[in-house]
Amino acid sequence: MAQLWGGRFTKSTDQMVYDFNASINFDKKLFEQDVRGSRAHVRMLAAVGVITEEERDEILKGLDRIESDVNDGTLKITSEYEDVHSFVEANLIDRIGDAGKKLHTGRSRNDQVALDMKLYTRDQVVSTAKALEHLLTTIVGIMEENIDTIMPGFTHLQKAQPITVAHHMGAYFEMFKRDIVRLSNIKASMWSCPLGSGALAGTTYPLDRYMTADLLEFEGPTFNSMDGVSDRDYLIEFLSALSIIQMHLSRFSEEVIIWNSNEYRYVEIDDAYSTGSSIMPQKKNPDIAELVRGKTGRVYGALMSLLTTMKGIPLAYNKDMQEDKELSFDAMKTVQDSIVLFDGMLSTIKFNKENMAKSARNGFTNATDAADYLVNHGVPFRDAHGIIGQVVLYCIDKGIAIDDMSLSELKAISPVFEEDIYDAISMETCVNTRLTVGAPGHDAMEEEISACKEFLSSVPDMFEK
């Protein structure tokens, strides 16, 4: 058992207690952040005269060698150590002797782990945003290619009005766009560095916390040492953002699953993102979409777990807070993988344009436009609504679309109808006369696509600081 404490203890920790208490099996993910924080800390210690420049250089070289050996597999992070902090410090002492014992001067594992988790989360925020940026680029490409691809829009899973694939994809662009803005705000809120808070009450050493913060690319130090070691708000915010991202992915996945079904046949998912059945040779299953949808619950679970953990914790640090890692790490990886795999699936999907257009035409999606036609010819809207209701009932009885009715059949229901009704209710007219901001008309969609591209060009700047 490699522990960095025990001077006041007279016997060894029970093995089961040690195993239950140890975090090395999951907090080893924080190795890179722990070394990064240690480098900044020793540079600051030397700058304020707590350690010598020679000791600083010796420690830095020792950290470099440990990092190199871990990265090339020469040195393994094993359960021999209680946590990643113990691993780094114990190996440093083994390699450079007494100078290594000065690494921990002026800090506690409490502010150390607070820093490591904050650095790791900040890195993951940026990584998640980059994955979303790539997904948005894929979506914009589909929008450009399908600006005139007509399909039915739905409410209550009932065909409602004709739209385009570009318009439908644009809705998801807006969802993921909000997700990126949300991530940007979370990163901006993580401006303060907890290192130097000590266990909870700071330290008597003359630490330059502003220097440490600057070295680690924070704007400044946390202003209360008790909050510095016990704050996990940023992680809760990130898990909340991840839950919303996964919810958006799940909604999108649900539609892909429906569109891929035999009844709809709007899309065909590429073989690389599908699986078959062990017993039914005809099956081609949308497993990636189903798994993305299914994994949403585990991401929600991580958020609820941390909220539940934090709700009853008095100031300052408590061991309960060790529970901020395992499920959070899992949620971060789950969402990252979901974005990347969904992006790959979406980029290779083939749209069955003929089926989509046929579905729009046969679903009375132009009924509202037929009512608008009557209104434009002097019929009050409420009366027009009733007339088109009769038209739809007639079509259902005959098994035809509104477009298939003869002019005499239409006039039998309302004498207001004239030959120009057919142009007024064509799918193309129904879509392209809708030109208000955010509507599916061709010109409106061109403006929307331009705005989407402008947003994408701004994303890198959103995460610069």
XYZ file of C-alpha atoms in Angstrom:
465
model
C 0.000 0.000 0.000
C 1.687 3.204 -1.198
C 0.288 5.918 1.090
C 1.476 9.460 1.758
C 0.068 9.538 5.271
C 0.114 7.267 8.306
C 2.423 8.952 10.810
C -0.248 9.096 13.481
C -1.491 5.539 12.811
C -0.255 2.514 14.745
C -1.414 -0.229 12.421
C -2.036 -0.810 8.755
C -5.331 -0.142 7.038
C -7.571 -3.160 6.607
C -7.186 -4.370 3.014
C -10.895 -4.173 2.307
C -11.020 -0.649 3.735
C -8.003 0.298 1.618
C -9.610 -1.069 -1.538
C -12.918 0.671 -0.784
C -11.135 3.947 -0.091
C -8.663 3.824 -2.985
C -9.428 5.728 -6.183
C -6.406 4.786 -8.320
C -8.416 2.533 -10.645
C -10.388 5.503 -11.960
C -8.531 8.679 -11.013
C -5.509 7.513 -13.003
C -7.304 9.326 -15.834
C -6.126 12.501 -14.089
C -2.422 11.633 -14.442
C -1.701 14.223 -17.137
C -3.532 16.942 -15.193
C -1.797 15.966 -11.944
C 1.636 16.316 -13.545
C 0.613 19.602 -15.170
C -0.513 20.997 -11.821
C 2.635 19.763 -10.090
C 4.863 21.508 -12.624
C 3.076 24.812 -12.083
C 3.206 24.374 -8.310
C 6.953 23.765 -8.102
C 7.719 26.636 -10.469
C 5.723 28.905 -8.184
C 7.389 27.491 -5.036
C 10.791 28.315 -6.491
C 9.684 31.783 -7.570
C 8.600 32.687 -4.022
C 11.701 31.098 -2.456
C 10.060 28.144 -0.714
C 12.318 25.733 -2.659
C 15.548 26.409 -4.523
C 15.863 26.671 -8.285
C 18.034 23.543 -8.222
C 15.300 21.634 -6.400
C 12.740 22.983 -8.860
C 14.777 21.778 -11.820
C 15.354 18.372 -10.235
C 11.643 17.928 -9.560
C 10.678 19.068 -13.059
C 13.120 16.639 -14.667
C 11.787 13.848 -12.451
C 8.187 14.668 -13.475
C 9.223 14.702 -17.140
C 10.741 11.220 -16.820
C 7.725 9.832 -14.986
C 5.393 11.244 -17.650
C 7.528 9.850 -20.446
C 7.713 6.409 -18.846
C 3.933 6.300 -18.293
C 3.241 7.388 -21.858
C 5.514 4.762 -23.401
C 4.277 2.019 -21.069
C 7.532 1.571 -19.154
C 5.849 2.662 -15.912
C 2.403 1.340 -15.026
C -0.150 3.047 -12.803
C -1.247 0.159 -10.579
C -3.478 -0.436 -7.572
C -0.356 -0.548 -5.413
C -0.970 3.174 -5.030
C -3.937 4.724 -3.232
C -4.539 7.395 -5.852
C -2.891 9.114 -8.797
C -1.382 11.764 -6.516
C 0.324 9.090 -4.426
C 1.573 7.425 -7.601
C 3.237 10.579 -8.911
C 4.769 11.662 -5.612
C 5.950 8.201 -4.534
C 7.651 7.593 -7.882
C 9.215 11.039 -7.793
C 10.690 10.402 -4.337
C 11.977 6.995 -5.457
C 13.759 8.617 -8.390
C 15.162 11.868 -7.007
C 15.132 11.377 -3.234
C 14.621 14.210 -0.736
C 13.916 16.883 -3.352
C 10.844 14.888 -4.355
C 9.519 15.153 -0.809
C 9.204 18.921 -1.288
C 6.724 18.630 -4.166
C 3.747 18.639 -1.801
C 4.854 21.723 0.137
C 1.999 24.209 0.462
C -0.728 22.048 -1.010
C -3.161 19.331 0.049
C -4.668 16.432 -1.794
C -7.916 18.391 -1.432
C -6.869 21.346 -3.581
C -4.780 19.021 -5.757
C -7.727 16.842 -6.745
C -9.940 19.919 -7.105
C -7.439 21.279 -9.618
C -6.985 17.980 -11.463
C -10.719 17.474 -11.900
C -11.215 21.050 -13.048
C -8.393 20.789 -15.589
C -9.716 17.449 -16.858
C -13.271 18.782 -17.155
C -12.042 21.882 -18.978
C -10.191 19.681 -21.471
C -13.300 17.548 -21.955
C -15.508 20.601 -22.511
C -13.265 21.664 -25.390
C -13.081 18.122 -26.790
C -16.871 17.754 -26.723
C -17.296 21.123 -28.445
C -14.908 20.085 -31.219
C -16.883 16.890 -31.807
C -20.111 18.905 -31.990
C -18.485 21.368 -34.369
C -17.671 18.493 -36.725
C -21.237 17.156 -36.435
C -22.609 20.598 -37.282
C -20.369 20.708 -40.357
C -21.891 17.400 -41.464
C -25.399 18.745 -40.891
C -24.710 21.905 -42.922
C -23.440 19.736 -45.783
C -26.694 17.763 -45.773
C -28.696 20.994 -45.676
C -26.888 22.341 -48.748
C -27.410 19.115 -50.667
C -31.096 18.875 -49.758
C -32.348 22.440 -49.847
C -35.107 21.388 -52.295
C -35.651 17.816 -51.063
C -39.303 17.791 -50.016
C -40.519 15.697 -47.115
C -43.445 15.835 -44.718
C -43.103 17.737 -41.473
C -44.807 16.143 -38.481
C -46.669 17.115 -35.341
C -47.894 14.375 -32.990
C -46.195 11.963 -35.434
C -48.940 12.922 -37.903
C -48.054 14.406 -41.277
C -48.629 18.129 -40.971
C -47.092 20.360 -43.657
C -44.487 19.910 -46.378
C -40.954 20.978 -45.504
C -37.503 20.045 -46.789
C -34.741 17.831 -45.492
C -32.641 20.986 -45.170
C -35.281 22.573 -42.947
C -35.535 19.474 -40.783
C -31.748 19.233 -40.413
C -31.634 22.923 -39.594
C -33.693 22.255 -36.467
C -30.994 19.920 -35.173
C -28.315 22.423 -36.144
C -30.002 24.891 -33.792
C -30.084 22.325 -30.974
C -26.407 21.466 -31.244
C -25.555 25.125 -31.756
C -27.126 25.879 -28.366
C -25.103 23.001 -26.935
C -21.855 24.555 -28.167
C -22.796 27.954 -26.748
C -23.640 26.257 -23.456
C -20.229 24.539 -23.416
C -18.527 27.847 -24.164
C -20.273 29.430 -21.185
C -19.243 26.528 -18.943
C -15.611 26.876 -19.982
C -15.750 30.622 -19.342
C -17.201 30.012 -15.872
C -14.229 27.787 -14.986
C -11.911 30.805 -14.728
C -10.605 30.275 -11.176
C -7.763 28.015 -10.010
C -8.280 26.095 -6.735
C -4.618 25.170 -6.240
C -3.290 26.932 -3.173
C -6.508 26.510 -1.188
C -4.760 23.832 0.885
C -6.925 21.408 2.794
C -9.540 24.148 3.365
C -7.828 27.119 5.045
C -5.020 28.109 2.698
C -1.427 27.835 3.912
C 1.209 29.745 5.858
C 3.639 29.538 2.924
C 3.891 32.737 0.815
C 2.295 31.202 -2.255
C 1.756 33.292 -5.367
C -1.610 31.909 -6.376
C -1.925 34.332 -9.272
C 1.275 32.932 -10.771
C 0.010 29.363 -10.426
C -3.310 30.312 -11.982
C -1.564 31.988 -14.898
C 0.697 29.001 -15.525
C -2.374 26.764 -15.687
C -4.264 29.172 -17.977
C -6.808 30.356 -15.432
C -7.742 34.000 -15.024
C -6.986 33.959 -11.304
C -7.265 31.979 -8.059
C -10.437 30.970 -6.258
C -11.291 33.617 -3.683
C -12.391 31.326 -0.854
C -10.280 28.338 0.094
C -13.204 26.366 1.543
C -15.193 26.754 -1.649
C -12.020 26.135 -3.666
C -11.683 22.557 -2.438
C -15.402 21.697 -2.313
C -16.798 23.285 -5.489
C -18.077 20.891 -8.128
C -20.649 23.221 -9.681
C -18.691 23.341 -12.933
C -18.850 19.550 -13.190
C -22.569 19.496 -12.459
C -23.037 22.133 -15.171
C -21.004 20.072 -17.613
C -22.956 16.901 -16.824
C -26.153 18.878 -17.318
C -24.884 20.083 -20.701
C -23.884 16.523 -21.611
C -27.358 15.308 -20.667
C -28.937 17.892 -22.979
C -26.548 16.960 -25.806
C -27.393 13.288 -25.368
C -31.103 14.147 -25.292
C -30.713 15.951 -28.626
C -28.810 12.999 -30.059
C -31.505 10.657 -28.779
C -34.282 12.644 -30.455
C -32.331 12.644 -33.712
C -31.647 8.911 -33.345
C -35.340 8.204 -32.816
C -36.157 9.917 -36.096
C -33.422 8.070 -37.957
C -34.814 4.808 -36.567
C -38.327 5.700 -37.725
C -37.135 6.926 -41.130
C -35.132 3.730 -41.600
C -38.139 1.476 -40.922
C -39.804 -0.514 -43.704
C -42.955 1.578 -43.333
C -41.179 4.873 -43.973
C -38.072 4.041 -46.039
C -36.976 7.687 -46.009
C -33.324 6.776 -45.447
C -30.905 3.915 -45.765
C -28.196 3.619 -43.150
C -24.780 2.614 -44.423
C -23.730 -0.997 -43.787
C -20.798 0.235 -41.696
C -23.272 1.617 -39.140
C -25.788 -1.240 -39.187
C -25.929 -4.812 -37.920
C -27.834 -7.938 -38.888
C -29.839 -10.577 -37.094
C -28.556 -13.963 -35.967
C -31.763 -15.630 -37.154
C -33.451 -13.296 -39.682
C -31.210 -12.867 -42.721
C -33.233 -9.992 -44.171
C -32.659 -7.679 -41.192
C -30.534 -4.538 -41.259
C -30.778 -2.936 -37.860
C -30.032 0.711 -36.926
C -28.015 -0.322 -33.882
C -25.871 2.812 -33.573
C -28.946 5.034 -33.461
C -30.579 2.687 -30.946
C -27.490 2.580 -28.731
C -27.129 6.370 -28.764
C -30.778 6.570 -27.736
C -30.279 3.879 -25.097
C -27.146 5.382 -23.542
C -28.946 8.615 -22.741
C -30.145 7.188 -19.434
C -26.648 6.506 -18.145
C -25.637 10.117 -18.855
C -28.679 11.362 -16.956
C -27.692 8.958 -14.173
C -24.268 10.566 -13.787
C -25.851 13.989 -13.383
C -28.373 12.785 -10.803
C -25.674 10.865 -8.934
C -23.451 13.913 -8.488
C -26.371 16.177 -7.571
C -27.376 13.624 -4.942
C -23.812 13.301 -3.653
C -23.320 17.046 -3.297
C -26.676 17.930 -1.770
C -25.815 16.763 1.741
C -22.128 17.637 2.037
C -21.126 20.233 4.646
C -18.060 22.412 4.032
C -15.386 21.735 3.146
C -13.981 18.597 1.443
C -15.522 15.227 2.309
C -14.627 11.783 1.004
C -18.063 11.530 -0.602
C -16.709 13.853 -3.273
C -14.554 11.027 -4.595
C -17.824 9.910 -6.192
C -17.555 12.818 -8.629
C -15.278 10.825 -10.929
C -16.317 7.355 -12.089
C -19.765 8.177 -13.447
C -18.589 11.562 -14.735
C -15.745 9.945 -16.668
C -18.221 7.436 -18.090
C -20.680 10.170 -19.098
C -17.957 12.207 -20.794
C -16.769 9.220 -22.825
C -20.324 8.089 -23.617
C -21.313 11.479 -25.039
C -18.048 11.908 -26.948
C -18.417 8.449 -28.512
C -22.099 9.051 -29.248
C -21.385 12.308 -31.083
C -18.571 10.816 -33.158
C -20.482 7.645 -34.086
C -23.709 9.493 -34.820
C -21.755 11.933 -36.980
C -20.265 9.025 -38.943
C -23.658 7.404 -39.392
C -25.303 10.669 -40.468
C -22.571 11.529 -42.960
C -23.110 8.222 -44.791
C -26.915 8.093 -44.744
C -28.675 8.006 -48.119
C -31.955 9.908 -48.403
C -34.734 8.343 -50.469
C -35.960 11.597 -51.998
C -38.715 9.977 -54.054
C -40.257 8.257 -51.040
C -40.078 11.446 -48.985
C -41.805 13.521 -51.659
C -44.451 10.857 -52.213
C -45.090 10.661 -48.472
C -45.582 14.428 -48.277
C -47.995 14.419 -51.215
C -50.072 11.520 -49.903
C -50.372 12.830 -46.377
C -52.559 15.891 -47.059
C -49.653 18.097 -46.005
C -50.898 20.747 -48.435
C -54.296 21.027 -46.729
C -53.333 24.223 -44.899
C -52.233 25.775 -48.191
C -55.545 24.777 -49.763
C -57.322 26.609 -46.926
C -55.032 29.615 -47.456
C -56.006 29.547 -51.149
C -59.670 29.941 -50.216
C -58.819 32.728 -47.749
C -56.943 34.567 -50.498
C -60.115 34.300 -52.587
C -62.306 35.937 -49.948
C -63.436 32.973 -47.835
C -63.174 33.546 -44.031
C -60.497 31.279 -42.563
C -62.838 29.365 -40.276
C -65.127 28.576 -43.241
C -62.091 27.669 -45.374
C -60.926 25.310 -42.632
C -64.279 23.501 -42.715
C -64.345 23.296 -46.509
C -60.881 21.707 -46.672
C -61.928 19.303 -43.928
C -64.675 18.115 -46.303
C -62.139 17.884 -49.135
C -59.891 15.677 -47.007
C -62.787 13.409 -46.038
C -63.673 13.054 -49.724
C -60.083 12.139 -50.592
C -59.854 9.610 -47.782
C -63.044 7.973 -49.041
C -61.678 7.844 -52.596
C -58.127 6.927 -51.593
C -56.621 9.894 -53.428
C -54.612 13.065 -52.681
C -56.072 16.580 -52.918
C -53.968 17.124 -56.045
C -55.742 14.165 -57.695
C -59.207 15.704 -57.426
C -60.670 17.139 -60.613
C -61.711 20.762 -60.660
C -65.352 19.704 -60.910
C -64.959 17.575 -57.766
C -63.425 20.517 -55.938
C -66.124 22.921 -57.150
C -68.806 20.512 -55.948
C -67.534 21.214 -52.442
C -66.817 24.928 -52.977
C -67.419 26.990 -56.142
C -64.505 29.252 -55.182
C -61.942 26.749 -56.513
C -60.434 27.553 -59.915
C -57.720 26.029 -62.086
C -54.975 27.886 -60.202
C -55.644 25.739 -57.117
C -53.310 23.059 -58.459
C -50.331 25.365 -58.597
C -51.209 26.802 -55.184
C -51.145 23.401 -53.510
C -48.174 21.849 -55.305
C -45.487 20.697 -52.870
C -42.978 23.120 -54.364
C -45.324 26.083 -53.944
C -46.280 25.047 -50.427
C -42.608 25.024 -49.417
C -41.168 27.908 -51.383
C -43.826 30.487 -50.578
C -42.847 30.157 -46.925
C -40.075 32.738 -46.777
C -40.257 34.187 -43.279
C -37.088 33.842 -41.197
C -36.725 30.203 -40.165
C -39.193 28.858 -42.759
C -38.400 26.089 -45.289
C -38.623 28.147 -48.500
C -35.577 27.957 -50.755
C -34.508 31.578 -50.294
C -35.127 31.470 -46.541
C -33.079 28.277 -46.278
C -30.190 29.831 -48.191
C -30.101 32.604 -45.597
C -30.289 30.041 -42.787
C -27.421 27.991 -44.235
C -25.339 31.140 -44.540
C -26.022 31.934 -40.871
C -25.091 28.367 -39.910
C -21.751 28.675 -41.673
C -21.110 32.010 -40.007
C -21.726 30.429 -36.606
C -19.359 27.567 -37.392
C -16.609 30.013 -38.300
C -16.988 31.621 -34.865
C -16.742 28.413 -32.820
C -12.925 28.261 -32.446
C -12.855 31.806 -31.027
C -15.488 30.851 -28.452
C -13.035 28.457 -26.793
C -9.810 30.478 -27.071
C -9.814 31.609 -23.434
